CSV table of C-alpha atoms in Angstrom, one decimal:
chain,number,residue,atom,x,y,z
Q,1,MET,CA,-14.6,-8.1,-0.8
Q,2,SER,CA,-15.7,-5.0,-2.7
Q,3,ASP,CA,-15.3,-4.4,-6.4
Q,4,ALA,CA,-15.2,-0.7,-5.9
Q,5,GLU,CA,-11.8,-0.5,-7.7
Q,6,GLN,CA,-12.6,-2.9,-10.5
Q,7,PRO,CA,-12.9,-1.5,-14.1
Q,8,ALA,CA,-16.4,-1.2,-15.3
Q,9,GLU,CA,-17.6,-4.1,-17.3
Q,10,THR,CA,-21.0,-3.7,-19.0
Q,11,GLY,CA,-23.1,-5.9,-21.3
Q,12,THR,CA,-22.5,-3.6,-24.4
Q,13,HIS,CA,-20.9,-6.4,-26.5
Q,14,GLU,CA,-23.8,-8.8,-26.3
Q,15,HIS,CA,-24.0,-9.7,-30.0
Q,16,HIS,CA,-21.4,-7.5,-31.8
Q,17,ASN,CA,-22.1,-7.6,-35.6
Q,18,HIS,CA,-24.9,-10.2,-35.6
Q,19,ASP,CA,-27.7,-9.9,-38.1
Q,20,HIS,CA,-30.2,-10.1,-35.3
Q,21,GLU,CA,-31.5,-7.6,-32.7
Q,22,GLY,CA,-31.9,-9.8,-29.6
Q,23,PRO,CA,-29.7,-11.4,-27.0
Q,24,GLY,CA,-27.0,-14.0,-27.6
Q,25,TYR,CA,-25.5,-15.2,-30.9
Q,26,ALA,CA,-27.0,-16.2,-34.2
Q,27,THR,CA,-25.3,-19.6,-34.3
Q,28,PRO,CA,-23.0,-21.7,-32.1
Q,29,GLN,CA,-20.1,-20.8,-34.4
Q,30,ALA,CA,-20.8,-17.1,-33.9
Q,31,ALA,CA,-20.6,-17.7,-30.2
Q,32,ILE,CA,-17.1,-19.2,-30.7
Q,33,GLU,CA,-15.9,-16.5,-33.1
Q,34,GLU,CA,-17.4,-13.4,-31.6
Q,35,ALA,CA,-17.3,-13.9,-27.8
Q,36,GLU,CA,-14.5,-12.2,-25.9
Q,37,PRO,CA,-12.6,-14.3,-23.3
Q,38,GLU,CA,-14.5,-14.4,-20.1
Q,39,GLN,CA,-13.5,-11.8,-17.5
Q,40,THR,CA,-16.2,-12.4,-14.8
Q,41,ALA,CA,-17.9,-15.5,-13.5
Q,42,TYR,CA,-21.0,-15.8,-11.5
Q,43,VAL,CA,-21.0,-18.7,-9.0
Q,44,MET,CA,-23.5,-20.0,-6.6
Q,45,GLY,CA,-22.2,-19.8,-3.0
Q,46,LEU,CA,-24.1,-21.4,0.0
Q,47,HIS,CA,-23.8,-22.0,3.6
Q,48,VAL,CA,-26.5,-24.7,4.1
Q,49,GLY,CA,-25.3,-27.6,6.2
Q,50,GLN,CA,-22.5,-25.7,7.7
Q,51,ASP,CA,-21.8,-24.2,11.1
Q,52,VAL,CA,-22.1,-20.7,9.5
Q,53,ASP,CA,-25.0,-18.4,10.4
Q,54,ALA,CA,-25.2,-16.5,7.1
Q,55,PRO,CA,-27.4,-16.5,3.9
Q,56,ASP,CA,-26.4,-18.0,0.6
Q,57,PHE,CA,-25.0,-15.7,-2.0
Q,58,LEU,CA,-24.1,-15.1,-5.7
Q,59,ALA,CA,-20.3,-14.8,-5.9
Q,60,VAL,CA,-18.7,-12.5,-8.5
Q,61,VAL,CA,-15.3,-14.1,-9.4
Q,62,ASP,CA,-12.6,-12.3,-11.4
Q,63,VAL,CA,-11.3,-14.6,-14.1
Q,64,ASP,CA,-9.4,-12.0,-16.1
Q,65,PRO,CA,-5.7,-13.1,-16.0
Q,66,ASP,CA,-4.6,-9.5,-16.5
Q,67,SER,CA,-6.4,-8.3,-13.4
Q,68,ASP,CA,-4.8,-7.7,-10.0
Q,69,THR,CA,-7.6,-9.6,-8.4
Q,70,TYR,CA,-7.5,-12.6,-10.7
Q,71,SER,CA,-9.0,-15.7,-9.2
Q,72,GLU,CA,-10.6,-13.8,-6.3
Q,73,ILE,CA,-14.2,-13.3,-5.2
Q,74,ILE,CA,-14.5,-9.6,-5.8
Q,75,ASN,CA,-18.2,-9.1,-4.8
Q,76,ARG,CA,-21.1,-11.0,-3.4
Q,77,VAL,CA,-24.9,-10.6,-3.6
Q,78,LYS,CA,-26.3,-12.0,-0.3
Q,79,MET,CA,-29.8,-13.4,-0.4
Q,80,PRO,CA,-32.3,-11.9,2.1
Q,81,ASN,CA,-33.0,-15.2,3.9
Q,82,LYS,CA,-31.0,-18.1,5.2
Q,83,GLY,CA,-31.2,-21.7,4.2
Q,84,ASP,CA,-32.2,-21.4,0.5
Q,85,GLU,CA,-29.6,-23.9,-0.8
Q,86,LEU,CA,-28.8,-22.0,-4.0
Q,87,HIS,CA,-27.9,-24.6,-6.6
Q,88,HIS,CA,-28.6,-24.1,-10.3
Q,89,PHE,CA,-29.5,-20.8,-11.9
Q,90,GLY,CA,-29.9,-19.3,-15.4
Q,91,TRP,CA,-30.6,-16.3,-17.6
Q,92,ASN,CA,-33.7,-14.5,-18.5
Q,93,ALA,CA,-32.8,-14.6,-22.2
Q,94,CYS,CA,-30.3,-16.5,-24.4
Q,95,SER,CA,-29.6,-17.2,-28.0
Q,96,SER,CA,-33.0,-18.9,-28.5
Q,97,SER,CA,-34.5,-15.4,-28.3
Q,98,CYS,CA,-32.0,-13.8,-30.6
Q,99,HIS,CA,-34.9,-12.6,-32.8
Q,100,MET,CA,-36.5,-10.6,-29.9
Q,101,GLU,CA,-35.5,-7.0,-30.5
Q,102,GLY,CA,-34.9,-5.1,-27.3
Q,103,LEU,CA,-34.6,-8.3,-25.1
Q,104,GLU,CA,-31.3,-8.4,-23.1
Q,105,ARG,CA,-29.4,-11.2,-21.4
Q,106,ARG,CA,-29.3,-9.2,-18.2
Q,107,HIS,CA,-31.2,-10.9,-15.3
Q,108,LEU,CA,-30.1,-14.0,-13.5
Q,109,VAL,CA,-32.9,-16.2,-12.1
Q,110,ILE,CA,-31.6,-17.9,-9.0
Q,111,PRO,CA,-33.8,-20.5,-7.2
Q,112,GLY,CA,-33.4,-21.9,-3.7
Q,113,GLN,CA,-33.5,-25.6,-4.0
Q,114,ARG,CA,-34.7,-26.1,-0.4
Q,115,SER,CA,-36.7,-22.9,0.1
Q,116,SER,CA,-38.5,-22.8,-3.3
Q,117,ARG,CA,-37.8,-19.1,-3.2
Q,118,ILE,CA,-36.8,-17.5,-6.6
Q,119,HIS,CA,-34.4,-14.5,-6.7
Q,120,ILE,CA,-34.0,-12.1,-9.6
Q,121,VAL,CA,-30.6,-10.4,-9.9
Q,122,ASP,CA,-29.9,-7.5,-12.3
Q,123,THR,CA,-26.4,-7.8,-13.8
Q,124,LYS,CA,-26.5,-4.4,-15.8
Q,125,GLU,CA,-23.3,-3.6,-13.9
Q,126,ARG,CA,-21.5,-6.9,-14.3
Q,127,ARG,CA,-19.3,-6.8,-11.3
Q,128,ASP,CA,-21.8,-5.0,-9.1
Q,129,PRO,CA,-25.1,-7.1,-9.6
Q,130,GLU,CA,-28.2,-6.2,-7.6
Q,131,LEU,CA,-31.0,-8.3,-6.2
Q,132,THR,CA,-34.2,-6.7,-7.6
Q,133,LYS,CA,-37.0,-9.2,-6.9
Q,134,VAL,CA,-37.8,-12.2,-4.7
Q,135,ILE,CA,-40.7,-14.6,-5.6
Q,136,GLU,CA,-41.7,-16.1,-2.3
Q,137,PRO,CA,-42.3,-19.9,-2.0
Q,138,GLU,CA,-46.0,-19.5,-1.3
Q,139,THR,CA,-46.5,-18.3,-4.8
Q,140,VAL,CA,-44.7,-21.4,-6.1
Q,141,TYR,CA,-46.7,-23.7,-3.8
Q,142,ASP,CA,-49.9,-22.3,-5.2
Q,143,HIS,CA,-49.2,-24.4,-8.3
Q,144,ASP,CA,-48.4,-27.5,-6.3
Q,145,LEU,CA,-44.7,-27.3,-7.1
Q,146,SER,CA,-41.5,-27.0,-5.1
Q,147,ALA,CA,-37.7,-27.6,-5.2
Q,148,PRO,CA,-36.8,-25.5,-8.4
Q,149,HIS,CA,-33.8,-26.8,-10.3
Q,150,THR,CA,-32.9,-26.1,-13.9
Q,151,VAL,CA,-33.5,-22.6,-15.3
Q,152,HIS,CA,-33.7,-22.1,-19.1
Q,153,CYS,CA,-34.6,-19.1,-21.0
Q,154,ILE,CA,-37.1,-20.1,-23.8
Q,155,PRO,CA,-38.1,-18.3,-27.0
Q,156,ASP,CA,-40.1,-15.1,-26.8
Q,157,GLY,CA,-38.4,-14.0,-23.5
Q,158,GLU,CA,-40.1,-16.4,-21.1
Q,159,ILE,CA,-38.4,-18.6,-18.5
Q,160,LEU,CA,-39.0,-22.3,-17.7
Q,161,ILE,CA,-37.9,-23.9,-14.4
Q,162,SER,CA,-37.9,-27.6,-13.7
Q,163,MET,CA,-39.5,-28.4,-10.3
Q,164,LEU,CA,-38.6,-31.6,-8.5
Q,165,GLY,CA,-41.6,-32.0,-6.1
Q,166,ASP,CA,-45.1,-31.0,-5.3
Q,167,ALA,CA,-45.9,-28.4,-2.6
Q,168,ASP,CA,-45.2,-31.0,0.1
Q,169,GLY,CA,-41.9,-32.1,-1.3
Q,170,ASP,CA,-43.3,-35.4,-2.6
Q,171,LEU,CA,-44.0,-36.5,-6.2
Q,172,PRO,CA,-44.9,-35.5,-8.9
Q,173,GLY,CA,-42.7,-32.7,-10.0
Q,174,GLY,CA,-43.3,-30.5,-13.1
Q,175,PHE,CA,-42.4,-27.2,-14.6
Q,176,LEU,CA,-43.0,-23.6,-13.6
Q,177,GLU,CA,-43.2,-20.8,-16.2
Q,178,LEU,CA,-42.3,-17.1,-15.6
Q,179,ASN,CA,-43.0,-14.3,-18.0
Q,180,ASP,CA,-40.6,-11.6,-19.1
Q,181,ASP,CA,-41.6,-9.5,-16.1
Q,182,PHE,CA,-40.6,-12.3,-13.7
Q,183,GLU,CA,-44.1,-13.0,-12.8
Q,184,VAL,CA,-45.3,-16.6,-12.2
Q,185,GLN,CA,-47.5,-17.6,-15.2
Q,186,GLY,CA,-48.3,-21.0,-13.8
Q,187,ARG,CA,-47.6,-24.6,-14.4
Q,188,TRP,CA,-46.2,-25.3,-18.0
Q,189,ASP,CA,-47.0,-29.0,-18.1
Q,190,PRO,CA,-50.3,-30.9,-17.3
Q,191,PRO,CA,-50.2,-32.1,-13.7
Q,192,GLY,CA,-49.1,-35.7,-13.5
Q,193,GLU,CA,-47.5,-35.8,-16.9
Q,194,ILE,CA,-44.3,-37.0,-15.2
Q,195,GLU,CA,-43.5,-38.3,-11.7
Q,196,MET,CA,-39.8,-37.5,-11.2
Q,197,ASN,CA,-38.0,-34.5,-12.7
Q,198,TYR,CA,-34.5,-33.0,-12.6
Q,199,ASP,CA,-32.7,-31.4,-15.6
Q,200,TYR,CA,-34.1,-30.6,-19.1
Q,201,TRP,CA,-32.9,-29.4,-22.5
Q,202,TYR,CA,-35.0,-28.5,-25.4
Q,203,GLN,CA,-34.2,-28.5,-29.2
Q,204,PRO,CA,-37.0,-26.3,-30.7
Q,205,ARG,CA,-36.1,-27.0,-34.4
Q,206,GLN,CA,-36.8,-30.7,-33.6
Q,207,ASN,CA,-39.9,-29.9,-31.5
Q,208,VAL,CA,-38.4,-31.9,-28.6
Q,209,MET,CA,-37.5,-31.5,-25.0
Q,210,LEU,CA,-35.8,-34.0,-22.8
Q,211,SER,CA,-36.2,-34.2,-19.1
Q,212,THR,CA,-34.4,-36.5,-16.6
Q,213,GLU,CA,-35.0,-37.8,-13.1
Q,214,TRP,CA,-33.6,-37.5,-9.6
Q,215,ALA,CA,-36.1,-38.2,-6.9
Q,216,ALA,CA,-38.7,-36.6,-4.7
Q,217,PRO,CA,-37.2,-33.7,-2.5
Q,218,LYS,CA,-38.1,-35.7,0.6
Q,219,THR,CA,-35.9,-38.5,-0.7
Q,220,TYR,CA,-32.7,-36.7,-1.6
Q,221,TYR,CA,-32.9,-33.8,0.9
Q,222,PRO,CA,-31.6,-35.9,4.0
Q,223,GLY,CA,-28.8,-37.4,2.0
Q,224,PHE,CA,-28.3,-40.6,0.0
Q,225,ASP,CA,-29.6,-44.0,1.1
Q,226,LEU,CA,-29.0,-47.0,-1.1
Q,227,ASP,CA,-32.2,-48.6,0.1
Q,228,ASP,CA,-34.1,-45.8,-1.6
Q,229,VAL,CA,-32.6,-47.0,-4.9
Q,230,GLU,CA,-33.7,-50.5,-4.3
Q,231,ASP,CA,-37.2,-49.3,-3.4
Q,232,GLY,CA,-37.5,-47.5,-6.7
Q,233,LYS,CA,-37.4,-44.0,-5.2
Q,234,TYR,CA,-34.7,-42.7,-7.6
Q,235,GLY,CA,-35.2,-42.2,-11.3
Q,236,GLN,CA,-34.0,-44.2,-14.3
Q,237,ARG,CA,-36.0,-42.8,-17.2
Q,238,LEU,CA,-35.7,-40.3,-19.9
Q,239,ASN,CA,-38.8,-38.4,-20.9
Q,240,PHE,CA,-39.0,-37.0,-24.4
Q,241,TRP,CA,-41.7,-34.2,-24.8
Q,242,ASP,CA,-43.5,-32.6,-27.7
Q,243,TRP,CA,-42.1,-29.1,-27.1
Q,244,GLU,CA,-45.0,-27.2,-28.6
Q,245,ALA,CA,-47.7,-29.3,-26.9
Q,246,GLY,CA,-45.9,-29.7,-23.6
Q,247,THR,CA,-46.8,-33.4,-23.3
Q,248,VAL,CA,-44.6,-36.5,-23.0
Q,249,GLU,CA,-44.4,-38.4,-26.3
Q,250,GLN,CA,-42.0,-41.2,-25.4
Q,251,THR,CA,-40.3,-42.5,-22.2
Q,252,ILE,CA,-37.2,-44.7,-22.2
Q,253,ASP,CA,-36.5,-46.8,-19.1
Q,254,LEU,CA,-32.8,-47.2,-18.8
Q,255,GLY,CA,-32.9,-49.8,-16.1
Q,256,GLU,CA,-29.6,-50.7,-14.3
Q,257,ASP,CA,-27.6,-48.8,-17.0
Q,258,GLY,CA,-29.2,-45.5,-16.2
Q,259,LEU,CA,-29.7,-45.2,-12.4
Q,260,ILE,CA,-30.2,-41.5,-11.5
Q,261,PRO,CA,-29.9,-39.8,-14.9
Q,262,LEU,CA,-29.0,-36.2,-14.1
Q,263,GLU,CA,-27.6,-33.7,-16.6
Q,264,ALA,CA,-29.1,-33.6,-20.1
Q,265,ARG,CA,-27.3,-32.1,-23.1
Q,266,PHE,CA,-28.3,-32.0,-26.8
Q,267,LEU,CA,-25.6,-31.0,-29.3
Q,268,HIS,CA,-25.7,-27.3,-29.9
Q,269,THR,CA,-26.4,-27.4,-33.6
Q,270,PRO,CA,-30.2,-27.1,-33.8
Q,271,GLU,CA,-30.4,-29.6,-36.7
Q,272,SER,CA,-29.2,-32.5,-34.4
Q,273,THR,CA,-31.2,-35.0,-32.4
Q,274,HIS,CA,-28.0,-36.4,-30.7
Q,275,GLY,CA,-27.1,-35.8,-27.1
Q,276,TYR,CA,-26.0,-37.2,-23.8
Q,277,VAL,CA,-27.2,-37.8,-20.3
Q,278,GLY,CA,-24.9,-38.6,-17.3
Q,279,ALA,CA,-26.3,-41.5,-15.3
Q,280,ALA,CA,-24.8,-40.6,-11.9
Q,281,LEU,CA,-25.2,-43.9,-9.9
Q,282,SER,CA,-24.6,-46.2,-12.8
Q,283,SER,CA,-21.6,-44.1,-13.8
Q,284,ASN,CA,-22.5,-44.3,-17.4
Q,285,ILE,CA,-22.8,-41.8,-20.2
Q,286,ILE,CA,-26.0,-42.4,-22.2
Q,287,HIS,CA,-26.1,-41.4,-25.8
Q,288,PHE,CA,-29.5,-40.6,-27.3
Q,289,HIS,CA,-30.7,-39.9,-30.8
Q,290,GLU,CA,-33.8,-40.0,-33.0
Q,291,SER,CA,-34.3,-42.5,-35.8
Q,292,ASP,CA,-37.4,-43.3,-37.7
Q,293,GLY,CA,-39.6,-41.1,-35.5
Q,294,GLU,CA,-38.4,-42.6,-32.2
Q,295,TYR,CA,-35.6,-41.8,-29.7
Q,296,HIS,CA,-33.1,-44.5,-28.8
Q,297,ALA,CA,-30.7,-44.4,-25.8
Q,298,GLU,CA,-27.7,-46.6,-25.0
Q,299,PRO,CA,-24.6,-46.3,-22.7
Q,300,VAL,CA,-21.5,-45.3,-24.7
Q,301,ILE,CA,-19.0,-44.5,-21.9
Q,302,GLU,CA,-18.8,-46.6,-18.7
Q,303,PHE,CA,-16.7,-45.8,-15.7
Q,304,ASP,CA,-15.8,-48.8,-13.4
Q,305,ASP,CA,-16.4,-48.9,-9.7
Q,306,ARG,CA,-13.3,-49.0,-7.5
Q,307,GLU,CA,-12.4,-50.6,-4.3
Q,308,HIS,CA,-11.7,-48.3,-1.3
Q,309,GLU,CA,-10.6,-49.4,2.2
Q,310,GLY,CA,-13.1,-47.0,3.8
Q,311,TRP,CA,-16.1,-48.4,1.9
Q,312,ASP,CA,-17.8,-51.8,2.4
Q,313,MET,CA,-18.9,-51.7,-1.3
Q,314,PRO,CA,-17.1,-50.6,-4.5
Q,315,VAL,CA,-17.1,-46.9,-5.0
Q,316,PRO,CA,-19.0,-45.6,-8.1
Q,317,ALA,CA,-17.5,-42.8,-10.1
Q,318,LEU,CA,-20.7,-40.8,-9.7
Q,319,VAL,CA,-20.9,-38.8,-12.9
Q,320,THR,CA,-22.5,-35.6,-11.7
Q,321,ASP,CA,-22.1,-33.1,-14.5
Q,322,ILE,CA,-21.4,-33.1,-18.3
Q,323,LEU,CA,-21.2,-30.4,-21.0
Q,324,ILE,CA,-20.6,-30.2,-24.7
Q,325,SER,CA,-18.2,-27.8,-26.2
Q,326,MET,CA,-19.8,-25.1,-28.4
Q,327,ASP,CA,-18.4,-26.7,-31.6
Q,328,ASP,CA,-19.9,-30.1,-30.6
Q,329,ARG,CA,-16.5,-31.6,-30.8
Q,330,TYR,CA,-15.9,-32.6,-27.1
Q,331,LEU,CA,-17.9,-33.9,-24.2
Q,332,PHE,CA,-16.6,-33.0,-20.8
Q,333,GLY,CA,-17.7,-34.5,-17.5
Q,334,SER,CA,-16.9,-34.9,-13.8
Q,335,ASN,CA,-16.6,-38.0,-11.6
Q,336,TRP,CA,-17.3,-36.6,-8.2
Q,337,LEU,CA,-16.5,-39.5,-5.9
Q,338,HIS,CA,-13.5,-40.8,-7.9
Q,339,GLY,CA,-12.0,-37.5,-8.4
Q,340,GLU,CA,-11.7,-37.0,-12.2
Q,341,VAL,CA,-12.5,-34.5,-14.9
Q,342,TRP,CA,-12.5,-35.8,-18.4
Q,343,MET,CA,-13.0,-35.0,-22.1
Q,344,TYR,CA,-14.1,-37.3,-24.9
Q,345,ASP,CA,-14.0,-36.6,-28.7
Q,346,ILE,CA,-17.6,-36.9,-29.9
Q,347,SER,CA,-17.0,-36.2,-33.6
Q,348,ASP,CA,-18.8,-39.5,-34.0
Q,349,PRO,CA,-21.6,-39.0,-31.4
Q,350,SER,CA,-22.4,-42.8,-31.2
Q,351,ASN,CA,-18.7,-43.7,-30.6
Q,352,PRO,CA,-17.0,-41.3,-28.1
Q,353,ARG,CA,-13.3,-41.5,-27.9
Q,354,LYS,CA,-11.4,-40.6,-24.8
Q,355,ALA,CA,-9.1,-37.6,-25.3
Q,356,ASP,CA,-7.8,-36.7,-21.9
Q,357,SER,CA,-8.5,-36.5,-18.2
Q,358,ILE,CA,-7.2,-35.0,-14.9
Q,359,SER,CA,-7.1,-37.1,-11.8
Q,360,ILE,CA,-7.9,-34.6,-9.0
Q,361,GLY,CA,-9.6,-34.5,-5.6
Q,362,GLY,CA,-12.2,-37.1,-4.6
Q,363,TYR,CA,-11.3,-40.5,-3.1
Q,364,PHE,CA,-8.7,-41.4,-5.8
Q,365,GLY,CA,-7.4,-38.3,-7.4
Q,366,ASP,CA,-3.6,-38.1,-8.0
Q,367,ILE,CA,-3.8,-34.4,-7.2
Q,368,GLN,CA,-5.1,-33.6,-3.7
Q,369,GLN,CA,-3.7,-30.0,-3.2
Q,370,VAL,CA,-3.5,-26.9,-5.2
Q,371,GLN,CA,-1.3,-24.0,-3.9
Q,372,GLY,CA,-1.2,-25.9,-0.6
Q,373,ARG,CA,-5.0,-25.9,-0.3
Q,374,ASP,CA,-6.6,-29.3,0.2
Q,375,ILE,CA,-9.2,-29.9,-2.5
Q,376,VAL,CA,-11.4,-32.0,-0.1
Q,377,ALA,CA,-14.0,-33.1,-2.7
Q,378,GLY,CA,-14.1,-34.2,-6.3
Q,379,PRO,CA,-14.8,-32.1,-9.4
Q,380,GLN,CA,-18.5,-31.3,-9.7
Q,381,MET,CA,-20.2,-28.5,-11.6
Q,382,LEU,CA,-18.4,-27.6,-14.9
Q,383,GLN,CA,-18.3,-24.6,-17.2
Q,384,LEU,CA,-16.3,-24.2,-20.4
Q,385,SER,CA,-15.2,-21.0,-22.1
Q,386,LEU,CA,-17.1,-20.3,-25.4
Q,387,ASP,CA,-13.9,-20.8,-27.4
Q,388,GLY,CA,-13.4,-24.2,-25.7
Q,389,GLU,CA,-10.0,-23.4,-24.3
Q,390,ARG,CA,-10.6,-23.1,-20.5
Q,391,LEU,CA,-12.6,-25.5,-18.3
Q,392,TYR,CA,-13.6,-24.5,-14.8
Q,393,TRP,CA,-15.2,-26.5,-12.0
Q,394,THR,CA,-16.4,-26.4,-8.4
Q,395,THR,CA,-16.6,-29.1,-5.8
Q,396,SER,CA,-19.9,-29.1,-4.0
Q,397,LEU,CA,-22.7,-31.4,-5.1
Q,398,PHE,CA,-25.6,-30.9,-2.6
Q,399,SER,CA,-25.1,-29.9,1.1
Q,400,SER,CA,-26.4,-33.1,2.7
Q,401,TRP,CA,-24.6,-35.3,0.1
Q,402,ASP,CA,-21.4,-33.3,0.7
Q,403,ASN,CA,-21.6,-33.9,4.4
Q,404,GLN,CA,-22.1,-37.6,3.8
Q,405,PHE,CA,-19.4,-38.2,1.4
Q,406,PHE,CA,-16.9,-35.4,1.9
Q,407,PRO,CA,-17.6,-33.9,5.4
Q,408,GLU,CA,-14.5,-31.7,5.2
Q,409,GLU,CA,-16.2,-29.7,2.5
Q,410,ALA,CA,-18.4,-28.2,5.2
Q,411,GLU,CA,-15.4,-27.3,7.4
Q,412,GLN,CA,-13.0,-26.0,4.7
Q,413,GLY,CA,-15.4,-24.9,2.0
Q,414,SER,CA,-15.2,-25.5,-1.8
Q,415,VAL,CA,-12.7,-24.5,-4.3
Q,416,MET,CA,-13.0,-23.4,-8.0
Q,417,LEU,CA,-10.3,-24.7,-10.3
Q,418,LYS,CA,-9.4,-24.5,-13.9
Q,419,ALA,CA,-7.8,-26.5,-16.7
Q,420,ASP,CA,-6.4,-25.1,-19.9
Q,421,VAL,CA,-7.7,-27.1,-22.9
Q,422,ASP,CA,-6.2,-27.5,-26.3
Q,423,PRO,CA,-9.1,-28.4,-28.6
Q,424,ARG,CA,-6.8,-29.1,-31.6
Q,425,LYS,CA,-4.7,-31.7,-29.7
Q,426,GLY,CA,-7.5,-32.9,-27.4
Q,427,THR,CA,-5.6,-32.3,-24.1
Q,428,MET,CA,-6.1,-30.7,-20.8
Q,429,SER,CA,-3.6,-29.4,-18.2
Q,430,LEU,CA,-4.4,-28.1,-14.7
Q,431,ASP,CA,-3.7,-24.4,-14.3
Q,432,ARG,CA,-2.0,-24.4,-10.8
Q,433,GLU,CA,-2.0,-20.6,-10.8
Q,434,PHE,CA,-5.8,-20.5,-10.6
Q,435,LEU,CA,-7.6,-21.2,-7.3
Q,436,VAL,CA,-10.7,-19.6,-5.9
Q,437,ASP,CA,-11.0,-20.5,-2.3
Q,438,PHE,CA,-14.5,-20.4,-1.0
Q,439,GLY,CA,-13.2,-21.4,2.4
Q,440,ASP,CA,-11.7,-17.9,3.0
Q,441,LEU,CA,-14.8,-15.7,3.6
Q,442,PRO,CA,-15.6,-13.4,6.5
Q,443,GLU,CA,-18.6,-15.3,7.7
Q,444,GLY,CA,-16.9,-18.7,7.4
Q,445,PRO,CA,-16.3,-21.3,4.7
Q,446,ALA,CA,-18.9,-21.7,1.9
Q,447,ARG,CA,-19.8,-24.3,-0.7
Q,448,ALA,CA,-19.6,-23.4,-4.4
Q,449,HIS,CA,-21.9,-24.9,-7.1
Q,450,GLU,CA,-22.9,-23.8,-10.6
Q,451,ILE,CA,-21.0,-21.3,-12.8
Q,452,ARG,CA,-22.3,-18.8,-15.4
Q,453,TRP,CA,-20.7,-16.3,-17.8
Q,454,PRO,CA,-22.3,-12.9,-18.6
Q,455,ASP,CA,-22.2,-13.6,-22.3
Q,456,GLY,CA,-23.8,-17.0,-22.2
Q,457,ASP,CA,-22.2,-20.4,-22.0
Q,458,CYS,CA,-22.3,-24.0,-23.1
Q,459,THR,CA,-24.9,-25.1,-20.6
Q,460,SER,CA,-27.5,-22.4,-21.1
Q,461,ASP,CA,-27.6,-21.2,-24.7
Q,462,VAL,CA,-30.1,-22.9,-27.1
Q,463,TRP,CA,-30.6,-22.2,-30.8
Q,464,GLN,CA,-33.8,-22.4,-32.9
């Protein structure tokens, strides 16, 4: 679809009346108070692993309830090559650079997980973004890295990308740094500092970064094999770095409690050392914090496996995404296989208390259709409004894993759904009027993965 008739939406209200000159917000509370309700969402769309001969794309989704095209894909930026597997993406700048006069949160950095190609998209016209640069994989391979994943803007306008493999798709992974002109600066970490890599989050006031572990690209690309877990090919460690030095200071082996630790989240307040990691295969939420100069980690939420007649083993919940509300009050998460999106009160970070959940999609969800559309897979990537009142999610995890556990996702495509959240009461309710159908596209059905807002969000903004 075209957005030719959409009202112009520009980035002119980036920081309103802040006492700073750069991008983002001065504090997490300022983000809550000063951000306007989201009107546009950027979503990763991909065709990898489907019988569709088309490139992946950035989808522009209308999330303005007063718009005639509400809950529709109103524009797409198609990538120049096929087979990238767009996955995670991020901004060139965020609140960690709010002191940088003249810097704008304007460009999206969009890696191809399989191709190691990195795309730069200019969102000056929010509903009509433009691809302006492509970093080819050979430039990435020159630094013996591949399989880009998490993109974070870091202070002073630079960009750091976690890389999951070496140039051949084996271990070790590492980190790639781009400058503010989107040129590859080189490897950020000393080679061999870590073996496995996946997500990361940094807390600059505490001089700490946390990175998690998935596996070598050659291990997870074909799909999931339980024997690989038994052979030690999947991660179970948390790596705590000296942020300024770029070196690992402490590693915690989570053992059976922390198999495949994926998404990492510190609390938003920069004074805190508390945070959480979702251990996907163990289906645990790990709480970490610093005490007496060392970090400690222990499971604080555990989701039980469930029996299913189609499986010869109990089905794990498979916690695949988590996020923390901007006020640090709630932890949200998704159980992709079971079919559940949930929220816990983390006012006491060491003792989360369940607030609410929605059973939807997956193998066990109570709700399997919205507006007559089969959901097909479970909730996966999450994004929360800055005011904490609207939670959105998509349903694709990774193309080969989708095809293994939810093959209908390839045939019917993903959906993007929404729940209304009441932070005061600690409740969620499915908004049945909202459905973005990625199965209804001219080239054929598509998968949908990560979600971003133009004015920043709960999974990209960091404060100094």
